[in-house]
mmCIF file of C-alpha atoms in Angstrom:
data_model
loop_
_atom_site.group_PDB
_atom_site.id
_atom_site.type_symbol
_atom_site.label_atom_id
_atom_site.label_comp_id
_atom_site.label_asym_id
_atom_site.label_seq_id
_atom_site.Cartn_x
_atom_site.Cartn_y
_atom_site.Cartn_z
ATOM 1 C CA UNK Q 145 -41.481 6.367 0.491
ATOM 2 C CA UNK Q 146 -39.896 2.764 0.917
ATOM 3 C CA UNK Q 147 -38.897 3.251 -2.756
ATOM 4 C CA UNK Q 148 -36.801 6.570 -2.038
ATOM 5 C CA UNK Q 149 -35.314 4.565 1.570
ATOM 6 C CA UNK Q 150 -33.750 2.110 -0.625
ATOM 7 C CA UNK Q 151 -32.430 4.107 -3.674
ATOM 8 C CA UNK Q 152 -30.721 6.455 -0.684
ATOM 9 C CA UNK Q 153 -30.011 3.664 1.435
ATOM 10 C CA UNK Q 154 -28.481 1.795 -1.913
ATOM 11 C CA UNK Q 155 -26.456 5.333 -2.588
ATOM 12 C CA UNK Q 156 -25.219 5.355 0.944
ATOM 13 C CA UNK Q 157 -24.228 2.404 0.479
ATOM 14 C CA UNK Q 158 -22.481 2.611 -3.061
ATOM 15 C CA UNK Q 159 -20.658 5.543 -1.148
ATOM 16 C CA UNK Q 160 -19.263 3.437 1.613
ATOM 17 C CA UNK Q 161 -17.467 0.991 -0.742
ATOM 18 C CA UNK Q 162 -16.359 3.759 -2.607
ATOM 19 C CA UNK Q 163 -14.495 6.055 0.207
ATOM 20 C CA UNK Q 164 -13.403 1.711 1.240
ATOM 21 C CA UNK Q 165 -12.010 1.595 -1.578
ATOM 22 C CA UNK Q 166 -10.502 4.683 -1.604
ATOM 23 C CA UNK Q 167 -8.908 4.801 1.791
ATOM 24 C CA UNK Q 168 -7.751 1.546 1.162
ATOM 25 C CA UNK Q 169 -5.752 2.996 -2.039
ATOM 26 C CA UNK Q 170 -5.288 5.137 -0.106
ATOM 27 C CA UNK Q 171 -2.495 3.224 2.401
ATOM 28 C CA UNK Q 172 -1.520 1.173 -0.212
ATOM 29 C CA UNK Q 173 -0.058 4.584 -1.870
ATOM 30 C CA UNK Q 174 1.842 5.193 1.007
ATOM 31 C CA UNK Q 175 3.178 1.792 1.689
ATOM 32 C CA UNK Q 176 5.033 1.946 -1.708
ATOM 33 C CA UNK Q 177 6.060 5.184 -0.574
ATOM 34 C CA UNK Q 178 7.785 4.058 2.566
ATOM 35 C CA UNK Q 179 8.735 0.719 0.597
ATOM 36 C CA UNK Q 180 10.464 2.806 -1.567
ATOM 37 C CA UNK Q 181 11.968 5.468 0.154
ATOM 38 C CA UNK Q 182 13.724 2.339 2.431
ATOM 39 C CA UNK Q 183 14.613 0.079 0.058
ATOM 40 C CA UNK Q 184 16.070 3.454 -1.766
ATOM 41 C CA UNK Q 185 18.013 3.489 1.817
ATOM 42 C CA UNK Q 186 19.174 0.135 1.060
ATOM 43 C CA UNK Q 187 19.984 0.248 -2.580
ATOM 44 C CA UNK Q 188 22.802 3.656 -1.270
ATOM 45 C CA UNK Q 189 24.032 1.759 1.045
ATOM 46 C CA UNK Q 190 24.584 -1.610 -0.897
ATOM 47 C CA UNK Q 191 25.850 0.714 -3.567
ATOM 48 C CA UNK Q 192 29.096 2.133 -1.182
ATOM 49 C CA UNK Q 193 29.717 -1.487 -0.567
ATOM 50 C CA UNK Q 194 30.113 -2.712 -4.229
ATOM 51 C CA UNK Q 195 31.831 0.567 -4.501
ATOM 52 C CA UNK Q 196 34.485 -0.610 -1.276
ATOM 53 C CA UNK Q 197 34.147 -4.480 -2.268
ATOM 54 C CA UNK Q 198 35.501 -3.418 -5.465
ATOM 55 C CA UNK Q 199 38.264 -1.335 -4.116
ATOM 56 C CA UNK Q 200 39.596 -3.774 -2.091
ATOM 57 C CA UNK Q 201 39.450 -6.076 -4.570
ATOM 58 C CA UNK Q 202 41.339 -3.740 -6.785
ATOM 59 C CA UNK Q 203 44.226 -3.457 -4.483
ATOM 60 C CA UNK Q 204 44.053 -6.953 -4.313
ATOM 61 C CA UNK Q 205 45.108 -7.509 -7.683
ATOM 62 C CA UNK Q 206 47.233 -4.277 -7.286
ATOM 63 C CA UNK Q 207 49.336 -6.644 -4.584
ATOM 64 C CA UNK Q 208 49.075 -10.058 -6.984
ATOM 65 C CA UNK Q 209 51.082 -7.901 -9.452
ATOM 66 C CA UNK Q 210 53.518 -6.677 -7.266
ATOM 67 C CA UNK Q 211 54.324 -10.402 -5.918
ATOM 68 C CA UNK Q 212 54.706 -11.234 -9.447
ATOM 69 C CA UNK Q 213 57.303 -8.823 -9.661
ATOM 70 C CA UNK Q 214 58.844 -9.382 -6.935
#
C-alpha cells in the first residue's frame, strides 16, 4: 500500500513538473509572439522614417545641384 501511494505521489509530481514546464513554454511563446508583433510594427515605422530621410537627402542633393548650376 505504501509503495502504491509513493508511486502515485511521484507520478503526480512528475505531471505537475511537466504542467509547469508547459505553462512556462506557453508564456514564453506568447511573449515572443507579442514582441515579434511590436518589433514588426517598430521596424515598419523605422522603414517609413528611413524612406523619409532618403527623400529628404535626395531633395537636399537636388538643391546642391541647382545651386551649382546657378
